[in-house]
mmCIF file of C-alpha atoms and ligand atoms in Angstrom:
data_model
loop_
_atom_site.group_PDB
_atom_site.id
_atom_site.type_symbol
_atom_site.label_atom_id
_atom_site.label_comp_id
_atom_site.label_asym_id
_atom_site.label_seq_id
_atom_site.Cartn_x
_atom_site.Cartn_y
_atom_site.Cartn_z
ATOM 1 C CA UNK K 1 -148.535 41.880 93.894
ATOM 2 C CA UNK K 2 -145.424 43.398 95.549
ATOM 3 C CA UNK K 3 -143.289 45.700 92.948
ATOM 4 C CA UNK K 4 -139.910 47.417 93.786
ATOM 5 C CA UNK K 5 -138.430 50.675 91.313
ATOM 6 C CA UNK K 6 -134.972 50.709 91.085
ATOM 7 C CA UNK K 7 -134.630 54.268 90.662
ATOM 8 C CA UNK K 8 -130.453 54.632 90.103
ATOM 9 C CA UNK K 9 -127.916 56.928 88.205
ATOM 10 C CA UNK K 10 -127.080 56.322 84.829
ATOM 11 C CA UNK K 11 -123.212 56.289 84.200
ATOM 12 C CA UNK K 12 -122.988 58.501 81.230
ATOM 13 C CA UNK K 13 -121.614 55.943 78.620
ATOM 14 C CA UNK K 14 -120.173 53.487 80.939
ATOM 15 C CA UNK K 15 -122.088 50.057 79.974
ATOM 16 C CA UNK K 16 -119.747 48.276 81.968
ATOM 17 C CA UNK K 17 -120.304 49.974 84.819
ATOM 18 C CA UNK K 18 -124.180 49.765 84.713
ATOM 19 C CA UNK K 19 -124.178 46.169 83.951
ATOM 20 C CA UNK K 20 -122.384 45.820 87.370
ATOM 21 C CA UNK K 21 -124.472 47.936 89.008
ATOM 22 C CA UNK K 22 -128.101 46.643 87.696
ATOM 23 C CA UNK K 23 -126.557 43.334 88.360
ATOM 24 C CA UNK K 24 -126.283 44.590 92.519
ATOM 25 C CA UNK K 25 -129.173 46.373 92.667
ATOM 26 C CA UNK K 26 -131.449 43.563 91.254
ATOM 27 C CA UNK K 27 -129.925 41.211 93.935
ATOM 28 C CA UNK K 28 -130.774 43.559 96.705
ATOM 29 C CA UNK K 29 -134.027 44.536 95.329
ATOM 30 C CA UNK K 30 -135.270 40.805 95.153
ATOM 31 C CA UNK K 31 -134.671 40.353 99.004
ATOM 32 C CA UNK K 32 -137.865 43.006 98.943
ATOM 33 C CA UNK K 33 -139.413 39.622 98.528
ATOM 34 C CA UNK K 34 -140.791 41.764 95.627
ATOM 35 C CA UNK K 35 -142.615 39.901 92.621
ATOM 36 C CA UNK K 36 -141.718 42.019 90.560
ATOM 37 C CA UNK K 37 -138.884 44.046 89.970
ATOM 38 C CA UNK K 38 -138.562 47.273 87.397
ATOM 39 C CA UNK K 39 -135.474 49.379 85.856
ATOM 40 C CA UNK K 40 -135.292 52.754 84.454
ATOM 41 C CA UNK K 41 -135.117 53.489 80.754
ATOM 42 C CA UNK K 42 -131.563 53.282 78.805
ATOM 43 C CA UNK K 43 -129.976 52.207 81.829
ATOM 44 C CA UNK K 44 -126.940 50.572 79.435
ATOM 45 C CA UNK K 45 -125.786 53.610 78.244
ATOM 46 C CA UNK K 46 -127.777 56.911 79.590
ATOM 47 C CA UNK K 47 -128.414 59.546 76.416
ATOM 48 C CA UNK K 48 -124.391 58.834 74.757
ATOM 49 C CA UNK K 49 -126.253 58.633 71.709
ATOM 50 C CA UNK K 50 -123.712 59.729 69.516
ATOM 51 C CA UNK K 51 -121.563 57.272 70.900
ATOM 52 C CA UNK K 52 -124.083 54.285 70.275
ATOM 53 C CA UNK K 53 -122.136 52.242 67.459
ATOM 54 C CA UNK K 54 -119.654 51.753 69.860
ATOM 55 C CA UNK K 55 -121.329 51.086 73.168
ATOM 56 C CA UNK K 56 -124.905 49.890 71.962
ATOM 57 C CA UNK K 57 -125.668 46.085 73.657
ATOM 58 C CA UNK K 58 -125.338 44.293 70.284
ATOM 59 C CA UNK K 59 -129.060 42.600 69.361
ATOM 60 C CA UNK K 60 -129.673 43.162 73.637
ATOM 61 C CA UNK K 61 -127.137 39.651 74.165
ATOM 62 C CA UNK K 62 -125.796 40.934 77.476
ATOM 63 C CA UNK K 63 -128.817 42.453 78.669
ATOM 64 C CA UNK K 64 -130.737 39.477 77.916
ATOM 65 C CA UNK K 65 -128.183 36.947 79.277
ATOM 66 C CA UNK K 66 -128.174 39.425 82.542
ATOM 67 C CA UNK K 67 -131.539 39.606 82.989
ATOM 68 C CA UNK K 68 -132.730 36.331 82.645
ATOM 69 C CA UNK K 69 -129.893 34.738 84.640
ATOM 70 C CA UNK K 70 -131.421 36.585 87.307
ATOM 71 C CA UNK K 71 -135.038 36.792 87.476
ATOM 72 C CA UNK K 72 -134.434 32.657 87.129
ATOM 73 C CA UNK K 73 -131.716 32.458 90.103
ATOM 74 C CA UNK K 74 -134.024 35.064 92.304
ATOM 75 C CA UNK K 75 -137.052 33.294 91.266
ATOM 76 C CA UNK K 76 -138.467 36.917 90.175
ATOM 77 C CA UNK K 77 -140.417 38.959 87.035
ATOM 78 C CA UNK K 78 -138.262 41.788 85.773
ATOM 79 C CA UNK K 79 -139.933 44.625 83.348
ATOM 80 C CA UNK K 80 -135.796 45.549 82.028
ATOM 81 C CA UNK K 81 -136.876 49.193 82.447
ATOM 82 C CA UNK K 82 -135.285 49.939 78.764
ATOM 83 C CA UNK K 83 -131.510 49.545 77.004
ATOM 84 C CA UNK K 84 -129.894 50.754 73.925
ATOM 85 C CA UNK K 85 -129.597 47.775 71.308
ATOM 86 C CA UNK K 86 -128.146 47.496 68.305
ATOM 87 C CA UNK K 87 -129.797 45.764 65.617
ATOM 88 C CA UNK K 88 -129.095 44.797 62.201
ATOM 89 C CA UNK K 89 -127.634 48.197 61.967
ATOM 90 C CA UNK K 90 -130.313 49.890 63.634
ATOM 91 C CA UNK K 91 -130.410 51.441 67.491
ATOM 92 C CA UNK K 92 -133.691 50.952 69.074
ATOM 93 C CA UNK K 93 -134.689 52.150 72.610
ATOM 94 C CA UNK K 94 -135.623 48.770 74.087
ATOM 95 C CA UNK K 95 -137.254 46.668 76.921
ATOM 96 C CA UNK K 96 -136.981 43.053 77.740
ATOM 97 C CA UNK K 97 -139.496 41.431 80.101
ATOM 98 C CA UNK K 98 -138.971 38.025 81.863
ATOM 99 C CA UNK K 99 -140.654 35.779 84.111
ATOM 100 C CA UNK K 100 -139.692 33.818 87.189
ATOM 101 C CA UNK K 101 -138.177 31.284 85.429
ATOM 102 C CA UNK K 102 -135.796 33.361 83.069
ATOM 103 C CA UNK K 103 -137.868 33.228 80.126
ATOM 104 C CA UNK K 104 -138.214 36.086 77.686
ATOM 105 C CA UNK K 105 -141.764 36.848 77.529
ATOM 106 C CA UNK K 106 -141.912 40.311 75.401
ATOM 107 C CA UNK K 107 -140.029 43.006 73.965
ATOM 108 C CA UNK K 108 -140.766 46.787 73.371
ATOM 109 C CA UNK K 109 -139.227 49.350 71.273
ATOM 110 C CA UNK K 110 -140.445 52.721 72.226
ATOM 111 C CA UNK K 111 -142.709 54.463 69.953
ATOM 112 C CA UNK K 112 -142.897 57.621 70.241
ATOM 113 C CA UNK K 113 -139.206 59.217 69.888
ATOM 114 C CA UNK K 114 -138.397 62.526 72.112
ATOM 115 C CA UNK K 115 -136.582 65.010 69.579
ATOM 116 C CA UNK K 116 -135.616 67.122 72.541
ATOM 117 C CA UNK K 117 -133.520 65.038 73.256
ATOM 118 C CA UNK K 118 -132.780 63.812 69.466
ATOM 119 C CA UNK K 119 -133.645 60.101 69.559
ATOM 120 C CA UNK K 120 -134.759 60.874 66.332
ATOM 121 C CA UNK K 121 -131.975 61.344 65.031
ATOM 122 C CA UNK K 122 -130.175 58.268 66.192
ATOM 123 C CA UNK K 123 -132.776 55.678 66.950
ATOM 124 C CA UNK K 124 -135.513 53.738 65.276
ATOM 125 C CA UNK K 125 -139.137 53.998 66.128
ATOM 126 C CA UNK K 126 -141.021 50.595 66.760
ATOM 127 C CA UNK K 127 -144.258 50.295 65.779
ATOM 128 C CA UNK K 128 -145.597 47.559 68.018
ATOM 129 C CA UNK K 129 -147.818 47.455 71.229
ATOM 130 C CA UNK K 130 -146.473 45.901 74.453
ATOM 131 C CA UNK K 131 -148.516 43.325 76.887
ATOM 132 C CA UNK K 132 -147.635 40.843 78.783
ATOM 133 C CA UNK K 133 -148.806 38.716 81.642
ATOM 134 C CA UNK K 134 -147.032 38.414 84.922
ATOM 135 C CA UNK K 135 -148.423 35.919 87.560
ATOM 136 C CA UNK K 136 -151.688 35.550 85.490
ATOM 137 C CA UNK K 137 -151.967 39.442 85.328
ATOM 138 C CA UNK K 138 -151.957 41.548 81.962
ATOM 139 C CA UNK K 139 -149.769 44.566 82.370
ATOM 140 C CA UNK K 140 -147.902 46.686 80.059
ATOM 141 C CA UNK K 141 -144.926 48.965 80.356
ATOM 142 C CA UNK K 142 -144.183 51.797 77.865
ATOM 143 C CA UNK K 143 -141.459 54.137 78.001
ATOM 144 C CA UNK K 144 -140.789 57.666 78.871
ATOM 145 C CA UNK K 145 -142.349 60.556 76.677
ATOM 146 C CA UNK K 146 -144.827 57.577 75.489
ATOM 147 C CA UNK K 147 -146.816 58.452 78.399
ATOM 148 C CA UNK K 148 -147.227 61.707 77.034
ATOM 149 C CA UNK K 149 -149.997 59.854 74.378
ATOM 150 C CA UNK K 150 -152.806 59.027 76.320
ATOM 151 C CA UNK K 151 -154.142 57.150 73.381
ATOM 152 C CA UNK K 152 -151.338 54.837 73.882
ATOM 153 C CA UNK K 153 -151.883 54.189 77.512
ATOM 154 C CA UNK K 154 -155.636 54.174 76.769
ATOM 155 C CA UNK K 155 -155.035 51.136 74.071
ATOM 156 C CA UNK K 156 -153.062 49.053 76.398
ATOM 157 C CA UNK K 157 -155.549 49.174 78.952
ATOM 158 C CA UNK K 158 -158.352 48.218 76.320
ATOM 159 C CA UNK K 159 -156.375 45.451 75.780
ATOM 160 C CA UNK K 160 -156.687 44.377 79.735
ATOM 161 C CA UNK K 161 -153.649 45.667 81.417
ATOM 162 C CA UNK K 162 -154.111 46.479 84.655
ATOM 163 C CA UNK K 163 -150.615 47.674 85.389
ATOM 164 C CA UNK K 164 -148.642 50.453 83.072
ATOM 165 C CA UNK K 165 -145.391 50.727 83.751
ATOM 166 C CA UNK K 166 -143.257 53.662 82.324
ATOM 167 C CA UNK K 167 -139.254 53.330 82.728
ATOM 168 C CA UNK K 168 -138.172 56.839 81.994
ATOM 169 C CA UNK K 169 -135.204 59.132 81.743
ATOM 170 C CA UNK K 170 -137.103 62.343 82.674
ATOM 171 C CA UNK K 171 -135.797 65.751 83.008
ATOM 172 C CA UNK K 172 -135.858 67.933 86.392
ATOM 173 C CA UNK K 173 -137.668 71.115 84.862
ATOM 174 C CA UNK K 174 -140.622 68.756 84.038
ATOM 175 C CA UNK K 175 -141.151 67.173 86.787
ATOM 176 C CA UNK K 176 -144.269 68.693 87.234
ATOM 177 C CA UNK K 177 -145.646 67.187 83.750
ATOM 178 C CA UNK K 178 -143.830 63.525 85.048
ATOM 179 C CA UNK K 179 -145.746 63.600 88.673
ATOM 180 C CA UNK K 180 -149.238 65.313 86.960
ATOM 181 C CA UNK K 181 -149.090 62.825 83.886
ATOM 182 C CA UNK K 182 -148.877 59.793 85.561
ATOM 183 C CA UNK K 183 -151.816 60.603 87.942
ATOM 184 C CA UNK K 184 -153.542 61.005 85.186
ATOM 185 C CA UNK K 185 -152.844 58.282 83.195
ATOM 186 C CA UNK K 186 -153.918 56.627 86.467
ATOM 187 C CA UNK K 187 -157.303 57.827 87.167
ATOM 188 C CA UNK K 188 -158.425 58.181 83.223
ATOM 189 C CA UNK K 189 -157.872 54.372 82.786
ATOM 190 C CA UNK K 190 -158.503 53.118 86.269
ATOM 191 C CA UNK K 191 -155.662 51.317 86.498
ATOM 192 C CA UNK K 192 -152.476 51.217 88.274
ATOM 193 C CA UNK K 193 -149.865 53.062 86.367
ATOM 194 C CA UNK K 194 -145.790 53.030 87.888
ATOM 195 C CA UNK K 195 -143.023 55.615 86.671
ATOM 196 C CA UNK K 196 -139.469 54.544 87.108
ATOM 197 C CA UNK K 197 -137.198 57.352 86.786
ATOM 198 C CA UNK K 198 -133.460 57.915 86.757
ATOM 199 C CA UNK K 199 -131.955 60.747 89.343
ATOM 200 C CA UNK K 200 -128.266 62.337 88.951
ATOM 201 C CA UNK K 201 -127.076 64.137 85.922
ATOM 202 C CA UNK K 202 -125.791 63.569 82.212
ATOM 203 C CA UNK K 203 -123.889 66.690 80.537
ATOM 204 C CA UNK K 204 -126.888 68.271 79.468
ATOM 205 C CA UNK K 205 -130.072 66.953 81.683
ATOM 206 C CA UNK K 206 -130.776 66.946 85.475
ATOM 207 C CA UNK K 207 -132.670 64.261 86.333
ATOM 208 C CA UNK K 208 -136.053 64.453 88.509
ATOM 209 C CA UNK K 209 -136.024 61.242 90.185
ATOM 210 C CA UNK K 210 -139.352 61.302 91.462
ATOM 211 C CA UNK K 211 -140.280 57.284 90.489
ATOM 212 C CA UNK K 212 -143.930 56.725 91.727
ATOM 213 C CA UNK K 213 -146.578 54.689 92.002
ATOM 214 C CA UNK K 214 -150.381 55.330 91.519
ATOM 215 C CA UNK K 215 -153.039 53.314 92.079
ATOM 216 C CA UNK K 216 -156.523 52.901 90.103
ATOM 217 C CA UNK K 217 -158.008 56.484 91.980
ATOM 218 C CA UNK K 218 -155.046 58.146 91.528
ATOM 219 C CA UNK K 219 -153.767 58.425 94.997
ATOM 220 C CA UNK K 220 -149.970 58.467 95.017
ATOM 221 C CA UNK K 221 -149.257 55.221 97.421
ATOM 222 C CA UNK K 222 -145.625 55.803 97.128
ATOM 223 C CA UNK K 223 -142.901 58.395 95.915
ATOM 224 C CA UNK K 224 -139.177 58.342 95.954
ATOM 225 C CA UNK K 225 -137.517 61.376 96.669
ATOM 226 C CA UNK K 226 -134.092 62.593 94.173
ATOM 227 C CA UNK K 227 -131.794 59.837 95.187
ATOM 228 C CA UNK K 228 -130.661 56.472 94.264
ATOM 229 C CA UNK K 229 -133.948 54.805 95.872
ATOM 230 C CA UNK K 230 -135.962 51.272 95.481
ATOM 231 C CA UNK K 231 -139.504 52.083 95.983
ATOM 232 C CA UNK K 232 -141.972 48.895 96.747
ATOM 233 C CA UNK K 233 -145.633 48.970 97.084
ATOM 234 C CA UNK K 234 -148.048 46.146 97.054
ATOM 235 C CA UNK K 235 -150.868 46.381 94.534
ATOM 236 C CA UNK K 236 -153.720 45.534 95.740
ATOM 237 C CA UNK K 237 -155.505 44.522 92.014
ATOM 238 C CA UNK K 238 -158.785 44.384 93.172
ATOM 239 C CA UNK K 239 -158.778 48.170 93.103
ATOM 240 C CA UNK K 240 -158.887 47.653 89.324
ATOM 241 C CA UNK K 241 -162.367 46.504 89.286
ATOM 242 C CA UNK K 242 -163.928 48.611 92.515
ATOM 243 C CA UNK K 243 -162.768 52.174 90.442
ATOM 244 C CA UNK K 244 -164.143 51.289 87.327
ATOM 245 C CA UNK K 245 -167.162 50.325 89.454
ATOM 246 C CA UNK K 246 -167.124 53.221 90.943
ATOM 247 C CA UNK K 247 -167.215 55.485 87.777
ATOM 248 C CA UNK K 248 -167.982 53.188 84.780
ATOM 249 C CA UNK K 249 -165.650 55.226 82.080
ATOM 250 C CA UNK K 250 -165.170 52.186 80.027
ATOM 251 C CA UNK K 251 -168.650 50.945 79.884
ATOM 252 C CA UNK K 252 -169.475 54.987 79.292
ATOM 253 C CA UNK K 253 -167.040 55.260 76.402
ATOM 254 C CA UNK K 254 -168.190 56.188 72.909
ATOM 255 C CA UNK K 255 -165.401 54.830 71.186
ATOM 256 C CA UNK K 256 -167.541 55.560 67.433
ATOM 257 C CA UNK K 257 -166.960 59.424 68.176
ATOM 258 C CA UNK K 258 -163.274 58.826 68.572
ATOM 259 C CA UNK K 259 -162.154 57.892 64.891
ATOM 260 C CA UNK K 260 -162.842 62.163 63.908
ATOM 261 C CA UNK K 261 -158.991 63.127 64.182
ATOM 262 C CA UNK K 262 -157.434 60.561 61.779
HETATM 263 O O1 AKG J 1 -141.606 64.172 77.712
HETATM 264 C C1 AKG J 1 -140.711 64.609 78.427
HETATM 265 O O2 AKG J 1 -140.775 65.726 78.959
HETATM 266 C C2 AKG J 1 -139.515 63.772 78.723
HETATM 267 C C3 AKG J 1 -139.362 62.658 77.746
HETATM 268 C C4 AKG J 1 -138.004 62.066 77.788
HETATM 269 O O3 AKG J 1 -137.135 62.535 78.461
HETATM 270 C C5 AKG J 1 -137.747 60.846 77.021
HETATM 271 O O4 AKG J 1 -138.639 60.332 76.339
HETATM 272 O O5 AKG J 1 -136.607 60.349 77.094
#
């Protein structure tokens, strides 16, 4: 399976100007001859959260309308990477996932809301897990400080995913936790697990850039540097099955110790 990041700049604020620009860079990215293509997170808007009522994608219509006009015309899967949407008077940090024919297949409000950079505040939290299958193959895509729960991670690839993606909006001064994380999402569930990032700068963040991908051993098989990138990789799935061969954590798991913190 052949995946391509776009790792971009958000214009602070400026939907208009991101629509345009997604709209480009999706176009380019598909002659990757990728299978599936993957955005950053709150790529609509960047973090002009005070500013949502105003500039918000009202119930996700234009993203929607975007996205699947495209993955149907370039006969490709896109994981939306995440927008701001507006809902029923409600702002939720949102992705939309469609198949090679245009069609809608899920849709994920992040869970777990970063307060450093106040999405409490202004968004709602969903409360719903987030799989999908792409080509015949379960995968799941969270979004940014989600991957700091590996429970989370851990329950999606319970459920069979074999891919977690993470669109993200992550800072500079962390990229140590982003690049460190990731890995070992990677390696504890023996899967592949791909981090889209944002580079450039809002008013108050620098952002690392970084996007990666990691496959099932946690070897880094690619890495963009700080600039507007797309990285590709082909995953080669089978490595799914030869690591957990290899080290049998989920046949080893004892799942009735686990319950203690509640
Ligand atoms: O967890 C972090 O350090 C970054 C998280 C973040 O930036 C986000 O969730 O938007």
């Amino acid at each position: 399976m052949e995946i391509t990041c776009i790792q971009m700049a958000v214009a602070f604020g400026d939907p208009k100007t991101n629509f345009e620009n997604v709209a480009t860079k999706i176009k380019t990215a598909a002659q990757t001859g990728a299978d599936v293509i993957i955005l950053p997170e709150m790529w609509n808007t960047g973090y002009a959260l005070t500013e949502l009522a105003t500039i918000a994608d009202e119930e996700g219509k234009e993203t929607q309308y975007l996205l699947s006009k495209l993955a149907e015309q370039l006969k490709v899967n896109i994981i939306g990477g995440s927008v701001a949407v507006k809902e029923e008077g409600e702002f939720y940090n949102r992705t939309y996932v469609y198949d090679r024919t245009g069609k809608l297949l899920s849709q994920y409000d992040k869970v777990h809301l970063f307060g450093l950079m106040a999405e409490d505040k202004y968004l709602t939290a969903g409360r719903m897990e987030h799989l999908f299958e792409l080509d015949g193959i379960k995968q799941s895509s969270s979004i940014c400080y989600d991957l700091r729960f590996s429970e989370w991670q851990r329950h999606h690839a319970l459920k069979g995913a074999h891919v977690l993606y993470v669109p993200a909006q992550w800072p500079e001064p962390r990229l140590h936790h982003w690049r460190t994380l990731l890995q070992a999402r990677a390696i504890e569930n023996q899967c592949f697990v791909v981090g889209i990032n944002v580079c450039g700068n809002n008013p108050e963040n620098i952002f690392a850039g970084h996007s990666l991908i990691v496959n099932p051993w946690g070897e880094i098989i690619a890495e963009a540097d700080a600039e507007e990138r797309f990285l590709s990789a082909n995953l080669d799935l089978e490595q799914v099955a030869e690591a957990r061969g290899r080290i049998p954590v989920f046949a080893d798991r004892r799942p009735e110790l686990y319950q203690l913190d509640k």
